[in-house]
């Protein structure tokens, strides 16, 4: 601190802003910060008594204190030191004075406890805390003899209820839990006993049970039942049940069963309830009267229990005195006196003495002013130890006052004053701190303060010292600047600035000093710009159910950005904003959105722009437009007649959108009860409607309003309004005339609605006559809405009219309509049929229309029928494929689509009406020209050499003409750019050609091949395939030097085909038994290949399952799981159509079964001999296939095939699928198969479909050197059977 500043402080009296904070040495209360060493102060403790209930698992006894150093705790129990079993810890990890007692052994801890909190300066203590562990209440087990009493004598049934946790309630009940009836003769006393002023015979019973209920521990206990026998007073019979005759008991003067004696002293505490009880005995039953000697009973006095109990609530000292109860009957009276004494436990006269902070050398007075009745005894302690007066000492104890003269630091202690009388005690801890200390500023140095421009700010300077300090404030080191009307020094040392200005920003110094020294801190003040709403929300009207948007943009001091928030309130309540998606309130940047607005959202919305220092408000009114409320007070009044009425109503609220119209609805209970229909609309500025009603109905009406938002809810319906019956108001409408039969006319109409009947007995009068003929009207009365006129000419016009009537009269004159009688089928056929072939599938047909008179009805149009008789490719096969098209209306030509190319057709035309078709015209025969073929189903490139590749393909499924050959295009491809370098075209003549060896190719090059099938009409779409020629180093070695991993061709490969599966069989050579192969198959429609898992060759077959019936597949056997051009075997198969089954012959019933079995045995023997010879010679097989050069770009899908790996070991023999090879397993029939064979229909197909596997086998077809099958393919093959022996055909391997 500078010398100038110190000088200024000494001259503080001349400064306008200096705070002189002089606290009195005897402060009202001691508030020493914990940073300063101080005596312990008990802040929390459990006040007694503590009652440990049976269902409490633990009991916690609390004692918490503060002090510096932190206090340590000790406990006493019944005046002796006590170590608690379970001690908790407080937040600062110091051992707490609180301990917990467990339920198991809590009885041993019953007693009176006191807590002591000590540090080096002193000790504080608590009042005694009594822990009560009540026993579980129960009645003793005892055998109670029957109580015998004479009639008229008094009787007392003792309950003696056990002690327990209050409150305790006593009940006298019977075995069946019925309360014992009580009255002025029989009543229960406050001690629980049941008192009988005089016993009567009806009191005899065996089930007097006393029950004690303890609600706090949820326990009810029952005493052993008592039996009471009341003896009769009849002179000649001692027992009451010997005779029904009874004698009245003798009269007896009153006495008191409770209380006993003449006088009772009643001592109670002020504020308690006084209860005085007198229960009399005598006969007749005495009555009770109460009085207070020398005074009247207080107004608070109440009598209960049949006037036997006097209660005065909240007794005071003036209620002391003598009270008397008098019991009286017709023969006398008895009295009892109560001496009531009201006493008081110790209480403070004003307030307990306060702790004090003083300086050395001062005098300290501690006065403990209490009152009580009896007068309390006062005991003084110092730090928990008894403290008595010692004459000559500077510290004196004078009854209720302690005086410390010329106090020293060692006099600092906790002084305890305890006042006690017979009703309780009071204890107070008084901390006396004798301390001289220089100022200690507790506010943080360089504390930063921020204030909004124009707002008030308080900068703190919290100081502790002894004696109290003088506090001064300076700004920028100069006290002169801290002055003026805006600066105020507060009593606690803080500085308040009113209406902060921009130049108030800066550093402020707080200086505190006393006789012991001085201290100072610096405070930094920053004056901020205030928050302003520059774009407040605007009043808005919004339709219910839509989204409302309220904008609010604010500007604020950017240094407060971290604390800035935008809050919205509705009608003063903050809007709950939830991050959940279903929340109706969304705040996005500066906008509040309210989703799905309803009427409850209407109100005043306040935008609050808030920072940590200030906030600004802006308010807008949100008005919700909603549908109108329901109209009210509907009133009906008649105008001209009961069917012409006037309806009025009171409109409901329009919810801020004008009503545009009212809708009046009705409901009638006779025909459609519960269904409301619209009756009339009324403009929104009216509240009345004139209604025209139907007769003979019970109406109810309701009204709803419509505004720009929509229709509102309907009103409550009116009372039922009945209309009288009347004639119909209209005739039927929508009359229809039909002629379903040639000599008949059907008339139908739309009947009147039930509510339009206007009365009972509704009928229709049907009138008709021929049009243009002067005939009279034919009339009929009907109940139904239809009528049939018979024996009419065919298709003749008629006039018809229909009139309604009921029991009250006819409807208005009807209108006349025209219709025709029944139709008949046409009689003539179209002539001059001509056809013009537009293209291979479309035809134009023309004809001469029939005369209208022959149509005999309304013209419907013309039918064109055509029959495909044969395919010109196979003219001997009759097809008979029929089709037809209808062309409506009057016309003379039509176009017929969807014809098949290269076919012969027959065509006819007929006319039709509603009745049916006329005769067909003369047929016309014509043919469609040839078309181009479909795409070939498969193209493979194999046996690649350095300058040649073998192409194999299948013929198209549909040729659409006579196949004349194929167009082969092949292109040399640059494998880097994939561009075509060179292209060649080859015309292949011969419809039966399905393979071609391309020569003169460039070695080691990529080629793309396109093959198209051709007829005389042209070539079809091409199918593409790619393959590489090979270089010399990749040529396959000869069989003699073939690598170990190559697989020679298998023998006798065959296929058996059913509707949903195919079985591929083969014969393996001995050196192939441990090798593997893969079976791949492709649906030729989608081009997707599927490859099986590895199959062991020794298995001799593989089943391809999950095929589609009637579908063409390509099958390959391969040595690798890659779709390249190298395969052991490749074939095209077609599955059978579902439902085709073989003719199953019953072998057991055929006469030739024995001969067949003999023939099979002979053939088996021959086959074995032939196989043995062939085995020794060595079978021929195809050469080793070349390595794969390019992986096909097909999509592959892995499937798991079902394989039957088990063989029938009991029937080993020849394999029917293997010729000239012996097999160690026989193929078992497949699941669902049949032992019968198919008939000759198995080979059904076109005459050109002659290239099945059987044909190839019989014609000596072979496999090429690479194992690929070479042969023709027909798209209409039907081969194989359900049973295996007749299905597959063998294919012999070719020579290498």
PDB file of N, CA and C in Angstrom, residues 1141-1172:
ATOM      1  N   UNK A1141     -46.966 -89.208 -65.885  1.00  0.00           N
ATOM      2  CA  UNK A1141     -46.561 -90.374 -65.104  1.00  0.00           C
ATOM      3  C   UNK A1141     -46.492 -91.578 -66.014  1.00  0.00           C
ATOM      4  N   UNK A1142     -45.632 -92.470 -65.636  1.00  0.00           N
ATOM      5  CA  UNK A1142     -45.496 -93.691 -66.426  1.00  0.00           C
ATOM      6  C   UNK A1142     -46.650 -94.622 -66.186  1.00  0.00           C
ATOM      7  N   UNK A1143     -46.841 -95.480 -67.120  1.00  0.00           N
ATOM      8  CA  UNK A1143     -47.850 -96.528 -66.952  1.00  0.00           C
ATOM      9  C   UNK A1143     -47.254 -97.585 -66.044  1.00  0.00           C
ATOM     10  N   UNK A1144     -47.777 -97.675 -64.839  1.00  0.00           N
ATOM     11  CA  UNK A1144     -47.219 -98.607 -63.863  1.00  0.00           C
ATOM     12  C   UNK A1144     -47.883 -99.958 -64.022  1.00  0.00           C
ATOM     13  N   UNK A1145     -47.066-100.883 -64.441  1.00  0.00           N
ATOM     14  CA  UNK A1145     -47.575-102.240 -64.651  1.00  0.00           C
ATOM     15  C   UNK A1145     -47.394-103.057 -63.386  1.00  0.00           C
ATOM     16  N   UNK A1146     -48.332-103.839 -63.095  1.00  0.00           N
ATOM     17  CA  UNK A1146     -48.277-104.712 -61.929  1.00  0.00           C
ATOM     18  C   UNK A1146     -47.599-106.016 -62.335  1.00  0.00           C
ATOM     19  N   UNK A1147     -46.264-106.081 -62.015  1.00  0.00           N
ATOM     20  CA  UNK A1147     -45.486-107.239 -62.454  1.00  0.00           C
ATOM     21  C   UNK A1147     -46.045-108.534 -61.877  1.00  0.00           C
ATOM     22  N   UNK A1148     -46.565-108.465 -60.697  1.00  0.00           N
ATOM     23  CA  UNK A1148     -47.012-109.699 -60.046  1.00  0.00           C
ATOM     24  C   UNK A1148     -48.223-110.306 -60.721  1.00  0.00           C
ATOM     25  N   UNK A1149     -48.947-109.483 -61.536  1.00  0.00           N
ATOM     26  CA  UNK A1149     -50.166-109.994 -62.155  1.00  0.00           C
ATOM     27  C   UNK A1149     -49.999-110.237 -63.646  1.00  0.00           C
ATOM     28  N   UNK A1150     -48.822-109.939 -64.212  1.00  0.00           N
ATOM     29  CA  UNK A1150     -48.604-110.155 -65.646  1.00  0.00           C
ATOM     30  C   UNK A1150     -48.173-111.593 -65.902  1.00  0.00           C
ATOM     31  N   UNK A1151     -48.633-112.123 -66.990  1.00  0.00           N
ATOM     32  CA  UNK A1151     -48.316-113.523 -67.315  1.00  0.00           C
ATOM     33  C   UNK A1151     -46.904-113.720 -67.804  1.00  0.00           C
ATOM     34  N   UNK A1152     -46.300-112.615 -68.294  1.00  0.00           N
ATOM     35  CA  UNK A1152     -44.964-112.780 -68.898  1.00  0.00           C
ATOM     36  C   UNK A1152     -43.847-112.410 -67.947  1.00  0.00           C
ATOM     37  N   UNK A1153     -44.123-112.291 -66.635  1.00  0.00           N
ATOM     38  CA  UNK A1153     -43.098-111.828 -65.714  1.00  0.00           C
ATOM     39  C   UNK A1153     -41.934-112.819 -65.605  1.00  0.00           C
ATOM     40  N   UNK A1154     -42.246-114.127 -65.696  1.00  0.00           N
ATOM     41  CA  UNK A1154     -41.162-115.119 -65.554  1.00  0.00           C
ATOM     42  C   UNK A1154     -40.224-115.054 -66.741  1.00  0.00           C
ATOM     43  N   UNK A1155     -40.803-114.873 -67.929  1.00  0.00           N
ATOM     44  CA  UNK A1155     -39.945-114.785 -69.112  1.00  0.00           C
ATOM     45  C   UNK A1155     -39.048-113.569 -69.074  1.00  0.00           C
ATOM     46  N   UNK A1156     -39.576-112.453 -68.583  1.00  0.00           N
ATOM     47  CA  UNK A1156     -38.769-111.230 -68.495  1.00  0.00           C
ATOM     48  C   UNK A1156     -37.601-111.420 -67.555  1.00  0.00           C
ATOM     49  N   UNK A1157     -37.850-112.059 -66.412  1.00  0.00           N
ATOM     50  CA  UNK A1157     -36.771-112.261 -65.445  1.00  0.00           C
ATOM     51  C   UNK A1157     -35.672-113.137 -66.017  1.00  0.00           C
ATOM     52  N   UNK A1158     -36.052-114.131 -66.793  1.00  0.00           N
ATOM     53  CA  UNK A1158     -35.028-114.986 -67.419  1.00  0.00           C
ATOM     54  C   UNK A1158     -34.204-114.190 -68.416  1.00  0.00           C
ATOM     55  N   UNK A1159     -34.862-113.327 -69.195  1.00  0.00           N
ATOM     56  CA  UNK A1159     -34.131-112.532 -70.188  1.00  0.00           C
ATOM     57  C   UNK A1159     -33.151-111.582 -69.504  1.00  0.00           C
ATOM     58  N   UNK A1160     -33.557-110.982 -68.372  1.00  0.00           N
ATOM     59  CA  UNK A1160     -32.674-110.064 -67.637  1.00  0.00           C
ATOM     60  C   UNK A1160     -31.454-110.809 -67.135  1.00  0.00           C
ATOM     61  N   UNK A1161     -31.648-112.045 -66.626  1.00  0.00           N
ATOM     62  CA  UNK A1161     -30.503-112.829 -66.125  1.00  0.00           C
ATOM     63  C   UNK A1161     -29.517-113.141 -67.246  1.00  0.00           C
ATOM     64  N   UNK A1162     -30.060-113.490 -68.421  1.00  0.00           N
ATOM     65  CA  UNK A1162     -29.174-113.794 -69.552  1.00  0.00           C
ATOM     66  C   UNK A1162     -28.402-112.555 -69.992  1.00  0.00           C
ATOM     67  N   UNK A1163     -29.081-111.422 -70.088  1.00  0.00           N
ATOM     68  CA  UNK A1163     -28.400-110.189 -70.512  1.00  0.00           C
ATOM     69  C   UNK A1163     -27.332-109.775 -69.502  1.00  0.00           C
ATOM     70  N   UNK A1164     -27.601-110.011 -68.240  1.00  0.00           N
ATOM     71  CA  UNK A1164     -26.610-109.660 -67.212  1.00  0.00           C
ATOM     72  C   UNK A1164     -25.347-110.481 -67.385  1.00  0.00           C
ATOM     73  N   UNK A1165     -25.511-111.777 -67.664  1.00  0.00           N
ATOM     74  CA  UNK A1165     -24.342-112.633 -67.857  1.00  0.00           C
ATOM     75  C   UNK A1165     -23.522-112.175 -69.049  1.00  0.00           C
ATOM     76  N   UNK A1166     -24.212-111.853 -70.178  1.00  0.00           N
ATOM     77  CA  UNK A1166     -23.506-111.386 -71.377  1.00  0.00           C
ATOM     78  C   UNK A1166     -22.777-110.085 -71.080  1.00  0.00           C
ATOM     79  N   UNK A1167     -23.432-109.172 -70.350  1.00  0.00           N
ATOM     80  CA  UNK A1167     -22.804-107.881 -70.056  1.00  0.00           C
ATOM     81  C   UNK A1167     -21.559-108.058 -69.212  1.00  0.00           C
ATOM     82  N   UNK A1168     -21.609-108.980 -68.255  1.00  0.00           N
ATOM     83  CA  UNK A1168     -20.432-109.200 -67.414  1.00  0.00           C
ATOM     84  C   UNK A1168     -19.257-109.691 -68.237  1.00  0.00           C
ATOM     85  N   UNK A1169     -19.528-110.624 -69.169  1.00  0.00           N
ATOM     86  CA  UNK A1169     -18.437-111.150 -70.015  1.00  0.00           C
ATOM     87  C   UNK A1169     -17.876-110.026 -70.865  1.00  0.00           C
ATOM     88  N   UNK A1170     -18.772-109.222 -71.463  1.00  0.00           N
ATOM     89  CA  UNK A1170     -18.294-108.143 -72.349  1.00  0.00           C
ATOM     90  C   UNK A1170     -17.481-107.127 -71.564  1.00  0.00           C
ATOM     91  N   UNK A1171     -17.908-106.814 -70.370  1.00  0.00           N
ATOM     92  CA  UNK A1171     -17.176-105.835 -69.560  1.00  0.00           C
ATOM     93  C   UNK A1171     -15.810-106.370 -69.167  1.00  0.00           C
ATOM     94  N   UNK A1172     -15.751-107.641 -68.866  1.00  0.00           N
ATOM     95  CA  UNK A1172     -14.461-108.234 -68.497  1.00  0.00           C
ATOM     96  C   UNK A1172     -13.475-108.118 -69.638  1.00  0.00           C
TER      97      UNK A1172
END
